[in-house]
CSV table of C-alpha atoms in Angstrom, one decimal:
chain,number,residue,atom,x,y,z
A,1,MET,CA,-4.7,-32.7,-89.6
A,2,PRO,CA,-5.1,-29.8,-87.4
A,3,THR,CA,-8.2,-27.1,-88.8
A,4,SER,CA,-7.3,-24.0,-89.7
A,5,SER,CA,-8.7,-22.1,-86.4
A,6,ARG,CA,-5.9,-24.6,-84.5
A,7,LEU,CA,-3.5,-23.9,-87.2
A,8,ARG,CA,-4.7,-19.8,-86.5
A,9,ARG,CA,-4.0,-20.0,-82.8
A,10,TRP,CA,-0.8,-22.3,-82.6
A,11,ALA,CA,0.5,-19.3,-85.2
A,12,PHE,CA,-0.9,-16.9,-82.5
A,13,VAL,CA,1.5,-18.6,-80.4
A,14,HIS,CA,4.4,-19.2,-82.5
A,15,LYS,CA,4.8,-15.5,-83.3
A,16,TRP,CA,4.4,-14.3,-80.1
A,17,THR,CA,6.7,-16.7,-78.0
A,18,SER,CA,9.6,-16.4,-80.9
A,19,LEU,CA,9.2,-12.6,-81.1
A,20,ILE,CA,9.6,-11.7,-76.8
A,21,SER,CA,12.6,-14.4,-76.6
A,22,THR,CA,14.4,-13.9,-80.0
A,23,LEU,CA,16.3,-10.7,-79.1
A,24,PHE,CA,17.5,-12.6,-76.5
A,25,LEU,CA,18.3,-15.5,-77.7
A,26,LEU,CA,20.9,-13.8,-80.2
A,27,VAL,CA,22.4,-12.7,-77.0
A,28,ILE,CA,22.6,-16.5,-75.6
A,29,CYS,CA,23.8,-17.7,-78.9
A,30,VAL,CA,26.3,-15.7,-80.1
A,31,SER,CA,27.8,-15.4,-76.2
A,32,GLY,CA,27.3,-19.8,-76.0
A,33,LEU,CA,30.0,-20.2,-79.1
A,34,PRO,CA,33.1,-19.1,-77.6
A,35,LEU,CA,32.2,-20.8,-74.6
A,36,ILE,CA,31.9,-24.3,-76.8
A,37,PHE,CA,35.5,-23.4,-77.2
A,38,SER,CA,36.2,-22.4,-73.5
A,39,ASP,CA,38.9,-24.4,-73.1
A,40,GLU,CA,41.1,-23.3,-76.2
A,41,ILE,CA,40.1,-20.1,-76.1
A,42,GLU,CA,41.5,-19.5,-72.5
A,43,GLY,CA,44.7,-21.2,-73.0
A,44,TRP,CA,45.4,-18.7,-76.1
A,45,LEU,CA,44.1,-15.6,-74.2
A,46,GLU,CA,46.4,-16.9,-70.8
A,47,PRO,CA,49.1,-19.1,-72.0
A,48,TYR,CA,51.4,-21.1,-69.8
A,49,SER,CA,53.4,-23.8,-70.1
A,50,PHE,CA,53.8,-25.8,-66.8
A,51,ALA,CA,56.9,-27.6,-65.8
A,52,ASP,CA,58.0,-30.8,-67.9
A,53,MET,CA,57.7,-33.2,-65.2
A,54,PRO,CA,57.3,-37.2,-65.6
A,55,GLU,CA,53.6,-37.9,-66.1
A,56,ASP,CA,53.4,-40.1,-62.9
A,57,THR,CA,55.0,-37.1,-60.6
A,58,PRO,CA,52.4,-36.8,-57.6
A,59,ASN,CA,50.4,-33.3,-56.6
A,60,VAL,CA,51.8,-31.3,-53.9
A,61,SER,CA,48.9,-31.5,-51.0
A,62,LEU,CA,46.7,-29.3,-50.2
A,63,ASP,CA,48.0,-28.1,-47.4
A,64,GLU,CA,50.8,-26.3,-49.6
A,65,LEU,CA,48.1,-24.9,-51.1
A,66,THR,CA,46.2,-23.3,-48.1
A,67,ALA,CA,49.9,-22.6,-46.4
A,68,GLN,CA,50.9,-20.4,-49.9
A,69,THR,CA,47.1,-18.7,-50.4
A,70,ARG,CA,47.0,-17.7,-46.7
A,71,MET,CA,51.0,-16.5,-47.4
A,72,LEU,CA,49.9,-14.2,-50.5
A,73,TYR,CA,46.6,-13.1,-49.1
A,74,ARG,CA,47.4,-12.3,-45.2
A,75,ASN,CA,44.8,-12.1,-42.9
A,76,HIS,CA,42.1,-14.5,-45.3
A,77,VAL,CA,40.7,-17.4,-45.1
A,78,VAL,CA,40.5,-20.4,-47.1
A,79,VAL,CA,37.7,-20.9,-48.7
A,80,SER,CA,37.6,-23.5,-51.4
A,81,ILE,CA,40.2,-25.9,-53.4
A,82,TYR,CA,39.4,-26.9,-57.1
A,83,LEU,CA,41.1,-29.1,-58.6
A,84,ASP,CA,41.5,-28.5,-62.8
A,85,ASP,CA,41.2,-31.9,-64.5
A,86,LYS,CA,41.9,-30.7,-67.6
A,87,ALA,CA,45.0,-29.1,-67.0
A,88,PRO,CA,47.9,-29.8,-63.7
A,89,GLN,CA,46.6,-27.3,-62.0
A,90,ALA,CA,44.4,-25.6,-58.8
A,91,TYR,CA,42.4,-22.8,-58.4
A,92,VAL,CA,42.2,-21.7,-54.6
A,93,ARG,CA,39.9,-18.9,-53.3
A,94,ALA,CA,39.9,-16.7,-50.3
A,95,ALA,CA,38.4,-13.9,-48.5
A,96,PRO,CA,38.5,-11.8,-45.5
A,97,SER,CA,35.8,-14.0,-44.0
A,98,PHE,CA,33.2,-15.7,-44.3
A,99,VAL,CA,30.7,-13.1,-43.4
A,100,GLU,CA,32.3,-10.7,-45.8
A,101,LEU,CA,32.8,-12.7,-48.6
A,102,LYS,CA,28.5,-13.6,-48.2
A,103,VAL,CA,28.1,-9.8,-48.4
A,104,ASP,CA,29.8,-8.9,-50.7
A,105,PRO,CA,31.9,-11.5,-53.3
A,106,GLY,CA,34.2,-8.5,-54.6
A,107,VAL,CA,36.1,-9.4,-51.6
A,108,GLU,CA,37.3,-12.7,-53.0
A,109,ARG,CA,40.7,-13.1,-54.3
A,110,LEU,CA,41.9,-15.9,-56.4
A,111,ALA,CA,45.7,-18.0,-56.4
A,112,ARG,CA,46.4,-20.6,-59.3
A,113,PHE,CA,48.9,-23.4,-58.6
A,114,ASP,CA,50.8,-25.6,-60.7
A,115,LEU,CA,49.5,-28.6,-58.8
A,116,ARG,CA,52.6,-31.2,-59.1
A,117,SER,CA,55.5,-28.2,-58.7
A,118,GLY,CA,53.3,-25.8,-56.5
A,119,ASP,CA,54.1,-23.1,-58.0
A,120,LEU,CA,51.9,-19.7,-58.2
A,121,ILE,CA,51.0,-19.6,-61.4
A,122,GLU,CA,49.0,-16.5,-61.1
A,123,ARG,CA,47.3,-14.0,-58.7
A,124,SER,CA,44.0,-11.5,-58.9
A,125,ASP,CA,42.4,-8.5,-56.7
A,126,PRO,CA,39.2,-7.9,-56.0
A,127,VAL,CA,37.3,-7.0,-59.1
A,128,ASP,CA,33.9,-5.8,-57.3
A,129,GLY,CA,32.9,-9.1,-58.6
A,130,GLU,CA,32.7,-9.0,-62.2
A,131,PRO,CA,34.3,-10.8,-64.5
A,132,THR,CA,37.5,-9.2,-66.1
A,133,THR,CA,38.4,-11.8,-68.8
A,134,PHE,CA,36.7,-12.2,-72.0
A,135,MET,CA,35.0,-15.9,-71.0
A,136,GLY,CA,33.9,-14.3,-67.7
A,137,VAL,CA,32.2,-12.0,-69.7
A,138,MET,CA,30.8,-14.2,-72.5
A,139,LEU,CA,29.8,-16.3,-69.3
A,140,ARG,CA,27.8,-13.7,-67.3
A,141,LEU,CA,26.1,-12.3,-70.9
A,142,HIS,CA,25.5,-16.2,-71.5
A,143,THR,CA,23.7,-17.2,-67.4
A,144,ASP,CA,22.4,-14.0,-66.1
A,145,LEU,CA,22.9,-10.6,-68.4
A,146,PHE,CA,24.9,-9.4,-65.5
A,147,ALA,CA,21.5,-9.4,-62.5
A,148,GLY,CA,22.5,-12.6,-60.7
A,149,PHE,CA,19.6,-14.5,-59.7
A,150,PHE,CA,17.0,-12.3,-61.8
A,151,GLY,CA,18.8,-12.5,-64.6
A,152,GLU,CA,18.6,-16.2,-64.6
A,153,MET,CA,15.1,-16.1,-63.8
A,154,PHE,CA,14.7,-13.7,-66.8
A,155,LEU,CA,16.4,-16.3,-69.3
A,156,ALA,CA,14.8,-19.8,-67.8
A,157,LEU,CA,11.7,-17.8,-68.8
A,158,MET,CA,13.3,-17.2,-72.1
A,159,GLY,CA,14.3,-20.5,-72.8
A,160,ALA,CA,10.4,-21.8,-71.5
A,161,LEU,CA,9.3,-19.3,-74.6
A,162,PHE,CA,11.9,-20.8,-76.8
A,163,VAL,CA,10.9,-24.3,-76.2
A,164,ALA,CA,7.2,-23.0,-77.2
A,165,ALA,CA,8.5,-21.4,-80.1
A,166,ILE,CA,9.7,-24.9,-81.3
A,167,VAL,CA,6.8,-26.4,-80.1
A,168,SER,CA,4.6,-24.9,-82.1
A,169,GLY,CA,6.7,-24.0,-85.2
A,170,VAL,CA,6.4,-28.0,-85.3
A,171,VAL,CA,3.1,-27.7,-85.5
A,172,LEU,CA,2.8,-25.2,-88.3
A,173,TYR,CA,5.5,-27.0,-89.9
A,174,GLY,CA,3.6,-30.1,-91.5
A,175,PRO,CA,0.9,-28.1,-93.5
A,176,PHE,CA,3.8,-25.6,-94.7
A,177,MET,CA,5.1,-28.4,-96.4
A,178,ARG,CA,2.2,-29.6,-98.0
A,179,ARG,CA,3.4,-27.7,-101.5
A,180,LEU,CA,7.1,-27.8,-101.5
A,181,SER,CA,9.5,-30.6,-101.5
A,182,PHE,CA,12.0,-30.9,-98.5
A,183,GLY,CA,15.2,-28.7,-98.6
A,184,GLU,CA,13.3,-26.9,-101.4
A,185,VAL,CA,14.6,-23.0,-101.2
A,186,ARG,CA,12.7,-21.0,-103.8
A,187,ALA,CA,15.6,-18.9,-104.7
A,188,ASP,CA,13.5,-17.8,-108.1
A,189,ARG,CA,11.3,-16.1,-106.3
A,190,ALA,CA,11.1,-12.7,-104.2
A,191,SER,CA,14.0,-12.6,-101.7
A,192,ARG,CA,11.9,-12.9,-98.6
A,193,LEU,CA,10.5,-16.1,-99.8
A,194,LYS,CA,14.0,-17.4,-99.8
A,195,TRP,CA,14.3,-16.0,-96.2
A,196,LEU,CA,11.5,-18.2,-95.1
A,197,ASP,CA,12.0,-21.2,-97.1
A,198,LEU,CA,15.8,-21.1,-95.2
A,199,HIS,CA,14.2,-20.2,-91.9
A,200,ASN,CA,12.1,-23.0,-92.6
A,201,LEU,CA,14.9,-25.7,-93.7
A,202,LEU,CA,17.4,-24.5,-90.7
A,203,GLY,CA,15.0,-24.7,-88.3
A,204,ALA,CA,13.4,-28.3,-89.0
A,205,VAL,CA,17.4,-29.0,-89.7
A,206,THR,CA,18.2,-28.3,-86.1
A,207,LEU,CA,15.4,-28.7,-84.5
A,208,VAL,CA,16.0,-31.9,-82.0
A,209,TRP,CA,19.2,-30.1,-81.1
A,210,ALA,CA,17.7,-26.5,-80.5
A,211,PHE,CA,14.6,-27.9,-78.2
A,212,ALA,CA,17.9,-30.0,-76.2
A,213,LEU,CA,19.7,-27.1,-75.7
A,214,GLY,CA,16.4,-24.7,-74.7
A,215,VAL,CA,15.0,-28.0,-71.7
A,216,THR,CA,18.5,-27.7,-70.9
A,217,GLY,CA,19.2,-24.1,-70.6
A,218,VAL,CA,16.0,-23.7,-68.5
A,219,LEU,CA,16.9,-26.5,-66.5
A,220,ASN,CA,20.7,-24.9,-65.7
A,221,GLU,CA,19.4,-22.2,-65.1
A,222,PHE,CA,17.4,-23.2,-61.7
A,223,ALA,CA,20.5,-24.6,-60.8
A,224,ALA,CA,21.2,-22.3,-57.5
A,225,PRO,CA,17.8,-22.7,-56.3
A,226,LEU,CA,17.8,-26.5,-57.1
A,227,TYR,CA,20.4,-26.6,-55.1
A,228,ALA,CA,19.0,-24.4,-52.0
A,229,LEU,CA,16.1,-27.1,-51.9
A,230,TRP,CA,17.9,-29.7,-51.8
A,231,ARG,CA,20.3,-28.3,-49.0
A,232,SER,CA,17.5,-27.5,-47.3
A,233,ALA,CA,15.3,-30.2,-47.4
A,234,GLU,CA,17.7,-33.1,-47.3
A,235,VAL,CA,21.2,-32.0,-46.6
A,236,GLU,CA,20.8,-29.5,-43.2
A,237,PRO,CA,18.0,-31.8,-41.2
A,238,ARG,CA,20.9,-34.3,-41.6
A,239,LEU,CA,23.5,-32.3,-40.3
A,240,ALA,CA,21.0,-31.1,-37.6
A,241,ALA,CA,20.6,-34.8,-36.2
A,242,TRP,CA,24.4,-35.4,-37.2
A,243,THR,CA,26.0,-32.1,-34.9
A,244,ALA,CA,23.8,-33.0,-32.4
A,245,GLY,CA,23.9,-28.8,-31.4
A,246,ALA,CA,27.5,-29.1,-30.6
A,247,PRO,CA,29.7,-26.2,-31.0
A,248,PRO,CA,31.3,-25.3,-34.4
A,249,PRO,CA,35.4,-26.2,-34.0
A,250,SER,CA,37.4,-23.2,-33.7
A,251,PRO,CA,40.1,-22.9,-36.8
A,252,ALA,CA,43.3,-24.4,-34.3
A,253,GLU,CA,40.5,-27.2,-34.3
A,254,ILE,CA,40.3,-28.0,-37.7
A,255,VAL,CA,42.6,-31.0,-39.4
A,256,SER,CA,44.2,-30.1,-42.4
A,257,ALA,CA,42.6,-29.9,-45.6
A,258,GLU,CA,44.6,-32.5,-46.9
A,259,SER,CA,43.4,-35.3,-44.1
A,260,ALA,CA,40.3,-34.5,-45.0
A,261,TYR,CA,41.0,-34.7,-48.5
A,262,GLN,CA,42.7,-38.2,-48.0
A,263,THR,CA,39.1,-39.5,-46.0
A,264,ALA,CA,36.9,-38.6,-48.5
A,265,ALA,CA,39.3,-40.0,-51.5
A,266,ALA,CA,38.9,-43.1,-49.7
A,267,ALA,CA,34.8,-43.1,-49.5
A,268,ALA,CA,35.1,-42.4,-53.3
A,269,PRO,CA,36.6,-45.3,-54.7
A,270,GLY,CA,36.8,-45.1,-58.9
A,271,MET,CA,35.9,-41.7,-58.7
A,272,LYS,CA,37.7,-38.3,-58.6
A,273,ILE,CA,38.1,-34.9,-56.3
A,274,SER,CA,37.1,-32.4,-58.2
A,275,SER,CA,36.7,-29.9,-55.4
A,276,VAL,CA,37.0,-28.7,-51.7
A,277,ASP,CA,34.5,-26.2,-49.5
A,278,PHE,CA,36.1,-25.2,-46.3
A,279,PRO,CA,34.1,-25.4,-43.1
A,280,GLY,CA,32.3,-21.9,-42.7
A,281,SER,CA,31.8,-21.3,-46.3
A,282,GLN,CA,28.4,-20.6,-47.7
A,283,TYR,CA,28.9,-24.4,-49.1
A,284,ALA,CA,29.8,-25.9,-46.8
A,285,SER,CA,28.7,-26.3,-43.0
A,286,PRO,CA,30.8,-24.9,-39.9
A,287,TYR,CA,31.2,-29.1,-38.9
A,288,HIS,CA,32.3,-29.8,-42.1
A,289,TYR,CA,34.7,-30.0,-45.4
A,290,VAL,CA,32.5,-30.8,-48.1
A,291,PHE,CA,33.8,-32.6,-50.9
A,292,TRP,CA,32.9,-33.2,-54.5
A,293,ALA,CA,33.3,-36.0,-56.2
A,294,LYS,CA,33.1,-37.3,-60.0
A,295,GLY,CA,32.9,-40.0,-62.0
A,296,ALA,CA,36.4,-41.1,-63.4
A,297,THR,CA,35.3,-42.6,-66.8
A,298,PRO,CA,33.2,-40.6,-69.9
A,299,PRO,CA,29.8,-41.3,-69.3
A,300,THR,CA,30.0,-40.7,-65.0
A,301,ALA,CA,32.2,-38.2,-65.4
A,302,ARG,CA,29.6,-35.5,-65.2
A,303,LEU,CA,28.0,-37.3,-62.2
A,304,TYR,CA,29.2,-35.4,-59.2
A,305,SER,CA,28.5,-36.3,-55.8
A,306,PRO,CA,29.4,-34.6,-52.1
A,307,VAL,CA,31.5,-36.0,-49.1
A,308,LEU,CA,31.1,-34.3,-46.2
A,309,VAL,CA,34.1,-34.8,-43.7
A,310,ASP,CA,33.6,-34.1,-40.0
A,311,ALA,CA,36.4,-30.9,-39.7
A,312,ARG,CA,36.9,-31.7,-35.6
A,313,THR,CA,38.1,-35.6,-36.3
A,314,GLY,CA,38.9,-35.8,-40.1
A,315,ALA,CA,36.5,-38.4,-40.2
A,316,LEU,CA,33.9,-39.1,-42.8
A,317,ALA,CA,30.4,-37.9,-41.6
A,318,ASP,CA,28.0,-37.9,-44.7
A,319,ALA,CA,27.9,-38.9,-48.5
A,320,PRO,CA,23.9,-37.8,-49.0
A,321,PRO,CA,23.0,-38.7,-52.8
A,322,PRO,CA,22.0,-35.8,-54.9
A,323,PRO,CA,18.4,-36.2,-55.5
A,324,TRP,CA,16.9,-37.0,-59.0
A,325,TYR,CA,16.6,-33.4,-60.3
A,326,LEU,CA,20.3,-32.1,-59.7
A,327,ARG,CA,21.5,-36.1,-61.5
A,328,ALA,CA,19.5,-34.2,-64.5
A,329,LEU,CA,20.9,-30.6,-63.6
A,330,ASP,CA,24.9,-33.0,-63.9
A,331,LEU,CA,23.4,-34.8,-67.2
A,332,SER,CA,21.8,-31.7,-68.6
A,333,ARG,CA,25.3,-29.2,-68.7
A,334,PRO,CA,27.7,-31.7,-71.2
A,335,LEU,CA,24.6,-31.8,-72.9
A,336,HIS,CA,24.0,-28.3,-73.3
A,337,PHE,CA,27.6,-26.8,-73.8
A,338,GLY,CA,28.9,-29.7,-76.1
A,339,ASP,CA,32.3,-30.5,-74.0
A,340,TYR,CA,31.9,-34.2,-73.9
A,341,GLY,CA,33.5,-35.6,-76.8
A,342,GLY,CA,36.7,-33.4,-77.7
A,343,ALA,CA,37.0,-31.3,-80.1
A,344,PRO,CA,35.1,-33.1,-83.1
A,345,LEU,CA,31.9,-32.5,-81.4
A,346,LYS,CA,32.4,-28.7,-80.2
A,347,VAL,CA,33.0,-28.3,-84.0
A,348,VAL,CA,29.6,-29.6,-84.6
A,349,TRP,CA,27.9,-27.7,-81.4
A,350,ALA,CA,29.4,-24.4,-83.1
A,351,LEU,CA,27.7,-25.3,-86.4
A,352,LEU,CA,24.7,-25.9,-85.1
A,353,ASP,CA,24.8,-23.0,-83.0
A,354,LEU,CA,25.8,-20.7,-86.0
A,355,ALA,CA,22.8,-22.6,-87.9
A,356,THR,CA,20.2,-21.5,-84.7
A,357,ILE,CA,21.7,-17.7,-84.9
A,358,VAL,CA,20.5,-18.2,-88.8
A,359,VAL,CA,16.8,-19.1,-87.9
A,360,LEU,CA,16.3,-16.6,-85.2
A,361,GLY,CA,17.9,-13.6,-87.1
A,362,SER,CA,16.0,-14.7,-90.7
A,363,GLY,CA,12.8,-14.8,-87.9
A,364,LEU,CA,13.2,-11.0,-87.3
A,365,TYR,CA,13.8,-10.3,-90.9
A,366,LEU,CA,10.8,-11.6,-91.7
A,367,TRP,CA,8.7,-10.2,-89.0
A,368,PHE,CA,10.5,-6.5,-89.6
A,369,GLY,CA,10.2,-6.9,-93.5
A,370,ARG,CA,7.0,-8.3,-93.9
A,371,ARG,CA,5.1,-6.4,-97.4
A,372,ARG,CA,2.2,-4.4,-96.2
A,373,ARG,CA,0.0,-6.2,-99.0
A,374,ALA,CA,-1.4,-9.8,-97.9
A,375,VAL,CA,0.6,-13.2,-98.8
A,376,PRO,CA,-0.4,-14.5,-102.4
A,377,ALA,CA,-2.8,-17.0,-102.0
A,378,ALA,CA,-0.6,-19.6,-103.5
A,379,VAL,CA,2.3,-19.2,-101.1
A,380,PRO,CA,1.6,-20.4,-98.1
A,381,ALA,CA,1.3,-18.2,-95.0
A,382,ALA,CA,2.2,-20.6,-92.1
A,383,PRO,CA,5.8,-20.8,-91.0
A,384,ALA,CA,7.8,-22.6,-89.3
A,385,LEU,CA,10.2,-22.0,-86.4
A,386,ALA,CA,10.9,-18.6,-85.1
A,387,PRO,CA,9.4,-15.1,-85.5
A,388,SER,CA,8.4,-15.5,-89.1
A,389,ALA,CA,4.6,-16.8,-87.4
A,390,ALA,CA,4.4,-13.0,-87.5
A,391,GLU,CA,2.1,-13.3,-91.4
């Protein structure tokens, strides 16, 4: 059993980690709630009925999608193609040039196509790099507060403080519950005690889930630095050795996207190609197409592997295995968003998210609404899982 002085130290940690992070965590939880149902909400906000075709209808070639995009956006280069595995559609990104896109993401344009018929579903104009849809706004709020890389690092810090608040809350919860039965809510007492009991009860119920969400959230915020580390430490040295200083191919020398796709698909048997970055784009090299393949079964559907195809010959160039930290990142994403088990799991995630919002909100209430007088001796003073440790 921790000593009273040690409990006071844990209470200090719990109080300040909670108070500093709670408002931002509320923003994350509230914005994360619609993200759990992003597919359903997007289908409701932007309904589209795909052509009624047989199940075995083959997809159009990537070359056709590329040609249509170049017709839509004259004097633009195709940057990447994303193949949706939840609906028969593809998203093609284009820009005036790769250099301009790197300097100003707002020049990017997007075309969405029906994969089986090749029909254009929608097209977009530059939007100054900011999302214009409801789900786009929610995603930016959830990931970086519209502050880019600095916003990601700030939210990573808030997530780390949240994890510290949970750990310190667990330490404080044992002594607090010595005089109460688990789940007891003292409704006949003062309103503040009722909220304190609810705060601790919901904190205990959501403990494992909230801890997992906090850890995976922090890891997801480091996605860009982790991929940059992998690229600079492993991928670029391999590419440098492979190209041996040869000049990049000209646009006329680059093989077709469909030809490169067939090579990548053959190099990743039993996997699905989910996207391709074109030679010269930010996430490829001037010498290669970079395809991302993922597992075709539910346990492996979140594990991505790159396949590099020689842009000049269309031959397989390399398939560097992702390091352990990128594998951990891949596994953390479905756990964080709860989108890997269908509608039932999404409902569970939503309920746990709502419970966490109540925990955070009640913690703020207990802090700002605390009475000036000391808590009676008969009432345990050490709360559990959020800002209420401010006693």
